[in-house]
Amino acid sequence: MAKQKLEDLDWKNLGFEYRDLPYSYNEEFKDGKWQNGGLTTDSSLTFNEAAEELHYGQEVFEGMKAYRTKDGSINLFRPDMNAKRLNNSAERLVMEKYPEDKFVEAVKEVVKANADFVPPYGSGGSLYIRPFMVGTEPVVGVAPSSTYTFHIYATPVGAYIKGLHPMPYMVSHYDRAAYAGTGQAKTAGNYAGSLLAAKEAKEKGFAGELYLDPREHKYIDEFGGANFYAIGKDGKFYTPKSDSILPSITKKSILQIAKDLGLDPTETHIDVNDLDQFTEAGAMGTAAVISPVGSLTHDGKKHVFYSETEPGPVTQKLYDTLFGIQSGDVEDKYSWVVPVE
Ligand code: PLP
Ligand code: COI
């Protein structure tokens, strides 16, 4: 694949797709230790045909963004939390851990080396960063790998879901993750398992699928790539409490923002049959940022939230505050922003 040329980029219409940037980061784990990695211009990885990750899915990944600020500098958002979550996922998949301070430094190196590709302030774009780790040992029996590759690539992206336009979603009859399964880990298999549900939702004209809890199929869990929230008629912020969803860093941040905005946030079970109690709903995540849910269709019944064409006022406020902090326009009270320098 050819390297992306800077002059070929249209900052306002980036979409959410892979572009091959000049630099990635690579490090190998072998002989019981990480082997001092570094930047590389090689964006291809080569594995043995029996490599663990190809057959038994020993893979964990992260998703984070670098944002250009008004003064031209570049911000990361809570990268230490991504470092921690990668290791939590690694623990669930019985993989090596990657040192958390090194993770943040490696991310910074990748951003600095590709700084020309961080979209300009005001374009709506950002640099999406994808750190990941795979088990590389050739194995036939199912067992954890003893060798790993840690790698980071970056790619400039626009909004995953463009602008603050409400979208229609459907409740899937598939599960994303099993009860006591790998739902809390950011691992490839959870996403492979969601492809059919997402395909069927798209074929029916929905923007995506929402999963229910895998035990009772009663409570809302999350979307294929984002956590769920809703605003109650009581004006409060609600988000699902569940052991089978990804602990979203955006959600953790929004819980604090909602508290500061007086929305009395609660993590609780949200019964899919109680949608009438909510005035707004949305998706939250690194790629999704805050995306309003216009409607949710469950068992053929469509429930419209605030509006199918306009974001609700609380959703707008949450978005403005979160994106404002990330891009340096709103006071960063909790030191979430980490400048890349
Ligand atoms: N849930 C799933 C399944 C995801 O893939 C993501 C994206 O990372 C999220 C939630 C949101 O997590 P975060 O806010 O940390 O990006
Ligand atoms: C992210 O938000 O970083 C994700 O990993 C979601 C993915 C579906 C693009």
Tab-separated table of N, CA and C in Angstrom, residues 241-332:
chain	number	residue	atom	x	y	z
A	241	LYS	N	-25.128	-0.108	33.755
A	241	LYS	CA	-24.160	-0.790	34.616
A	241	LYS	C	-24.172	-2.236	34.130
A	242	SER	N	-23.053	-2.742	33.712
A	242	SER	CA	-23.018	-4.102	33.167
A	242	SER	C	-21.597	-4.648	33.204
A	243	ASP	N	-21.478	-5.950	33.411
A	243	ASP	CA	-20.160	-6.592	33.410
A	243	ASP	C	-19.731	-7.002	32.019
A	244	SER	N	-20.614	-6.845	31.029
A	244	SER	CA	-20.243	-7.328	29.690
A	244	SER	C	-20.019	-6.194	28.698
A	245	ILE	N	-19.855	-4.948	29.205
A	245	ILE	CA	-19.564	-3.841	28.285
A	245	ILE	C	-18.131	-3.352	28.460
A	246	LEU	N	-17.641	-2.652	27.439
A	246	LEU	CA	-16.296	-2.090	27.530
A	246	LEU	C	-16.323	-0.874	28.457
A	247	PRO	N	-15.413	-0.825	29.451
A	247	PRO	CA	-15.353	0.359	30.315
A	247	PRO	C	-14.795	1.541	29.505
A	248	SER	N	-15.713	2.358	29.028
A	248	SER	CA	-15.361	3.450	28.107
A	248	SER	C	-14.709	4.624	28.839
A	249	ILE	N	-13.633	5.121	28.279
A	249	ILE	CA	-12.931	6.276	28.856
A	249	ILE	C	-13.765	7.541	28.609
A	250	THR	N	-14.439	7.581	27.475
A	250	THR	CA	-15.348	8.703	27.195
A	250	THR	C	-16.472	8.706	28.234
A	251	LYS	N	-17.024	7.517	28.521
A	251	LYS	CA	-18.107	7.427	29.507
A	251	LYS	C	-17.646	7.923	30.877
A	252	LYS	N	-16.454	7.467	31.295
A	252	LYS	CA	-15.935	7.899	32.608
A	252	LYS	C	-15.838	9.420	32.661
A	253	SER	N	-15.418	10.007	31.557
A	253	SER	CA	-15.251	11.468	31.507
A	253	SER	C	-16.610	12.152	31.494
A	254	ILE	N	-17.541	11.589	30.735
A	254	ILE	CA	-18.889	12.172	30.646
A	254	ILE	C	-19.615	12.074	32.003
A	255	LEU	N	-19.348	11.016	32.755
A	255	LEU	CA	-19.962	10.892	34.084
A	255	LEU	C	-19.553	12.078	34.962
A	256	GLN	N	-18.283	12.464	34.850
A	256	GLN	CA	-17.806	13.615	35.629
A	256	GLN	C	-18.406	14.921	35.096
A	257	ILE	N	-18.418	15.048	33.767
A	257	ILE	CA	-18.976	16.268	33.149
A	257	ILE	C	-20.459	16.403	33.513
A	258	ALA	N	-21.188	15.281	33.451
A	258	ALA	CA	-22.620	15.298	33.766
A	258	ALA	C	-22.838	15.709	35.226
A	259	LYS	N	-21.959	15.230	36.090
A	259	LYS	CA	-22.055	15.601	37.507
A	259	LYS	C	-21.864	17.118	37.652
A	260	ASP	N	-20.842	17.633	36.973
A	260	ASP	CA	-20.570	19.077	37.052
A	260	ASP	C	-21.704	19.909	36.459
A	261	LEU	N	-22.431	19.325	35.501
A	261	LEU	CA	-23.552	20.046	34.872
A	261	LEU	C	-24.851	19.874	35.677
A	262	GLY	N	-24.756	19.170	36.811
A	262	GLY	CA	-25.931	18.990	37.679
A	262	GLY	C	-26.906	17.947	37.165
A	263	LEU	N	-26.400	16.972	36.369
A	263	LEU	CA	-27.297	15.962	35.788
A	263	LEU	C	-27.396	14.704	36.652
A	264	ASP	N	-26.783	14.742	37.816
A	264	ASP	CA	-26.894	13.658	38.792
A	264	ASP	C	-26.736	12.275	38.137
A	265	PRO	N	-25.577	12.016	37.507
A	265	PRO	CA	-25.430	10.791	36.706
A	265	PRO	C	-25.492	9.500	37.514
A	266	THR	N	-26.088	8.469	36.906
A	266	THR	CA	-26.204	7.163	37.552
A	266	THR	C	-25.834	6.068	36.565
A	267	GLU	N	-25.066	5.086	37.054
A	267	GLU	CA	-24.836	3.859	36.287
A	267	GLU	C	-25.799	2.824	36.858
A	268	THR	N	-26.704	2.356	36.036
A	268	THR	CA	-27.757	1.481	36.543
A	268	THR	C	-28.278	0.572	35.432
A	269	HIS	N	-29.119	-0.417	35.782
A	269	HIS	CA	-29.755	-1.225	34.751
A	269	HIS	C	-30.779	-0.373	34.016
A	270	ILE	N	-30.753	-0.416	32.699
A	270	ILE	CA	-31.749	0.312	31.915
A	270	ILE	C	-32.571	-0.719	31.148
A	271	ASP	N	-33.817	-0.896	31.579
A	271	ASP	CA	-34.698	-1.886	30.962
A	271	ASP	C	-35.104	-1.401	29.571
A	272	VAL	N	-34.910	-2.259	28.575
A	272	VAL	CA	-35.193	-1.861	27.197
A	272	VAL	C	-36.689	-1.587	26.988
A	273	ASN	N	-37.519	-2.024	27.916
A	273	ASN	CA	-38.951	-1.734	27.795
A	273	ASN	C	-39.362	-0.429	28.474
A	274	ASP	N	-38.358	0.290	29.018
A	274	ASP	CA	-38.658	1.550	29.717
A	274	ASP	C	-38.211	2.786	28.935
A	275	LEU	N	-38.106	2.673	27.623
A	275	LEU	CA	-37.554	3.785	26.839
A	275	LEU	C	-38.388	5.057	26.952
A	276	ASP	N	-39.670	4.895	27.265
A	276	ASP	CA	-40.566	6.055	27.394
A	276	ASP	C	-40.124	7.022	28.483
A	277	GLN	N	-39.277	6.523	29.379
A	277	GLN	CA	-38.848	7.384	30.486
A	277	GLN	C	-37.731	8.343	30.113
A	278	PHE	N	-37.262	8.228	28.857
A	278	PHE	CA	-36.102	9.035	28.471
A	278	PHE	C	-36.433	10.045	27.372
A	279	THR	N	-35.804	11.192	27.461
A	279	THR	CA	-36.065	12.238	26.461
A	279	THR	C	-34.967	12.298	25.402
A	280	GLU	N	-33.753	11.830	25.765
A	280	GLU	CA	-32.646	11.836	24.810
A	280	GLU	C	-31.852	10.557	25.012
A	281	ALA	N	-31.140	10.147	23.968
A	281	ALA	CA	-30.228	9.009	24.107
A	281	ALA	C	-29.057	9.238	23.167
A	282	GLY	N	-27.958	8.548	23.449
A	282	GLY	CA	-26.794	8.737	22.603
A	282	GLY	C	-25.753	7.653	22.788
A	283	ALA	N	-24.751	7.708	21.919
A	283	ALA	CA	-23.605	6.804	21.971
A	283	ALA	C	-22.392	7.620	22.385
A	284	MET	N	-21.502	7.022	23.157
A	284	MET	CA	-20.282	7.742	23.540
A	284	MET	C	-19.059	6.838	23.430
A	285	GLY	N	-18.022	7.391	22.820
A	285	GLY	CA	-16.779	6.650	22.636
A	285	GLY	C	-15.758	7.534	21.939
A	286	THR	N	-14.543	7.017	21.825
A	286	THR	CA	-13.481	7.806	21.190
A	286	THR	C	-13.845	8.120	19.743
A	287	ALA	N	-14.209	7.095	18.995
A	287	ALA	CA	-14.566	7.312	17.591
A	287	ALA	C	-15.901	8.037	17.497
A	288	ALA	N	-16.865	7.628	18.304
A	288	ALA	CA	-18.222	8.191	18.231
A	288	ALA	C	-18.317	9.583	18.854
A	289	VAL	N	-17.381	9.941	19.727
A	289	VAL	CA	-17.439	11.138	20.578
A	289	VAL	C	-18.793	11.095	21.322
A	290	ILE	N	-19.715	11.995	20.985
A	290	ILE	CA	-21.087	11.914	21.496
A	290	ILE	C	-21.962	11.927	20.250
A	291	SER	N	-22.735	10.873	20.049
A	291	SER	CA	-23.582	10.796	18.853
A	291	SER	C	-25.016	10.565	19.272
A	292	PRO	N	-25.897	11.496	18.932
A	292	PRO	CA	-27.299	11.337	19.348
A	292	PRO	C	-27.987	10.156	18.675
A	293	VAL	N	-28.788	9.450	19.454
A	293	VAL	CA	-29.620	8.373	18.916
A	293	VAL	C	-30.997	8.974	18.644
A	294	GLY	N	-31.376	9.004	17.374
A	294	GLY	CA	-32.672	9.576	17.010
A	294	GLY	C	-33.798	8.646	17.418
A	295	SER	N	-33.618	7.360	17.075
A	295	SER	CA	-34.657	6.386	17.419
A	295	SER	C	-34.029	5.029	17.682
A	296	LEU	N	-34.757	4.221	18.404
A	296	LEU	CA	-34.337	2.863	18.703
A	296	LEU	C	-35.508	1.935	18.388
A	297	THR	N	-35.243	0.939	17.537
A	297	THR	CA	-36.306	0.005	17.175
A	297	THR	C	-36.048	-1.326	17.855
A	298	HIS	N	-37.065	-1.790	18.586
A	298	HIS	CA	-36.934	-3.030	19.353
A	298	HIS	C	-38.160	-3.893	19.080
A	299	ASP	N	-37.939	-5.117	18.608
A	299	ASP	CA	-39.059	-6.016	18.285
A	299	ASP	C	-40.078	-5.340	17.363
A	300	GLY	N	-39.574	-4.615	16.365
A	300	GLY	CA	-40.449	-3.974	15.379
A	300	GLY	C	-41.106	-2.687	15.848
A	301	LYS	N	-40.868	-2.313	17.118
A	301	LYS	CA	-41.475	-1.082	17.645
A	301	LYS	C	-40.427	0.020	17.675
A	302	LYS	N	-40.738	1.152	17.026
A	302	LYS	CA	-39.766	2.246	16.963
A	302	LYS	C	-40.036	3.283	18.041
A	303	HIS	N	-39.003	3.582	18.814
A	303	HIS	CA	-39.135	4.614	19.837
A	303	HIS	C	-38.302	5.823	19.414
A	304	VAL	N	-38.936	6.961	19.269
A	304	VAL	CA	-38.196	8.186	18.911
A	304	VAL	C	-37.850	8.927	20.198
A	305	PHE	N	-36.568	9.349	20.303
A	305	PHE	CA	-36.172	10.131	21.478
A	305	PHE	C	-36.470	11.608	21.205
A	306	TYR	N	-35.520	12.488	21.428
A	306	TYR	CA	-35.792	13.928	21.322
A	306	TYR	C	-36.334	14.315	19.937
A	307	SER	N	-35.613	13.898	18.906
A	307	SER	CA	-35.991	14.249	17.537
A	307	SER	C	-35.175	13.369	16.600
A	308	GLU	N	-35.706	13.113	15.414
A	308	GLU	CA	-34.943	12.315	14.450
A	308	GLU	C	-34.033	13.184	13.587
A	309	THR	N	-34.107	14.497	13.783
A	309	THR	CA	-33.290	15.382	12.941
A	309	THR	C	-32.381	16.331	13.724
A	310	GLU	N	-32.716	16.601	14.981
A	310	GLU	CA	-31.939	17.563	15.775
A	310	GLU	C	-31.418	16.921	17.047
A	311	PRO	N	-30.168	17.227	17.452
A	311	PRO	CA	-29.712	16.711	18.755
A	311	PRO	C	-30.454	17.409	19.890
A	312	GLY	N	-30.689	16.697	20.971
A	312	GLY	CA	-31.328	17.296	22.146
A	312	GLY	C	-30.369	18.255	22.835
A	313	PRO	N	-30.890	19.138	23.669
A	313	PRO	CA	-30.050	20.159	24.313
A	313	PRO	C	-28.998	19.585	25.259
A	314	VAL	N	-29.312	18.491	25.947
A	314	VAL	CA	-28.319	17.926	26.885
A	314	VAL	C	-27.191	17.265	26.095
A	315	THR	N	-27.573	16.540	25.044
A	315	THR	CA	-26.580	15.910	24.173
A	315	THR	C	-25.643	16.966	23.587
A	316	GLN	N	-26.204	18.057	23.128
A	316	GLN	CA	-25.401	19.148	22.559
A	316	GLN	C	-24.417	19.696	23.600
A	317	LYS	N	-24.887	19.870	24.812
A	317	LYS	CA	-24.061	20.422	25.892
A	317	LYS	C	-22.923	19.458	26.259
A	318	LEU	N	-23.255	18.163	26.330
A	318	LEU	CA	-22.229	17.163	26.658
A	318	LEU	C	-21.159	17.140	25.572
A	319	TYR	N	-21.618	17.177	24.329
A	319	TYR	CA	-20.680	17.172	23.197
A	319	TYR	C	-19.781	18.403	23.243
A	320	ASP	N	-20.392	19.574	23.400
A	320	ASP	CA	-19.611	20.823	23.390
A	320	ASP	C	-18.575	20.829	24.507
A	321	THR	N	-18.964	20.315	25.675
A	321	THR	CA	-18.034	20.320	26.806
A	321	THR	C	-16.900	19.339	26.572
A	322	LEU	N	-17.254	18.103	26.188
A	322	LEU	CA	-16.213	17.081	25.986
A	322	LEU	C	-15.269	17.476	24.858
A	323	PHE	N	-15.826	17.804	23.696
A	323	PHE	CA	-14.964	18.136	22.555
A	323	PHE	C	-14.188	19.428	22.830
A	324	GLY	N	-14.826	20.334	23.592
A	324	GLY	CA	-14.154	21.580	23.968
A	324	GLY	C	-12.918	21.319	24.823
A	325	ILE	N	-13.036	20.388	25.765
A	325	ILE	CA	-11.885	20.049	26.620
A	325	ILE	C	-10.803	19.387	25.760
A	326	GLN	N	-11.224	18.444	24.923
A	326	GLN	CA	-10.259	17.683	24.114
A	326	GLN	C	-9.466	18.598	23.184
A	327	SER	N	-10.139	19.603	22.632
A	327	SER	CA	-9.436	20.457	21.666
A	327	SER	C	-8.965	21.769	22.293
A	328	GLY	N	-9.006	21.834	23.630
A	328	GLY	CA	-8.359	22.945	24.322
A	328	GLY	C	-9.192	24.214	24.447
A	329	ASP	N	-10.479	24.175	24.103
A	329	ASP	CA	-11.299	25.388	24.152
A	329	ASP	C	-12.070	25.535	25.463
A	330	VAL	N	-12.196	24.452	26.218
A	330	VAL	CA	-12.924	24.489	27.491
A	330	VAL	C	-11.933	24.109	28.585
A	331	GLU	N	-12.027	24.779	29.720
A	331	GLU	CA	-11.082	24.547	30.817
A	331	GLU	C	-10.996	23.053	31.175
A	332	ASP	N	-9.761	22.595	31.286
A	332	ASP	CA	-9.490	21.186	31.577
A	332	ASP	C	-9.278	21.038	33.093
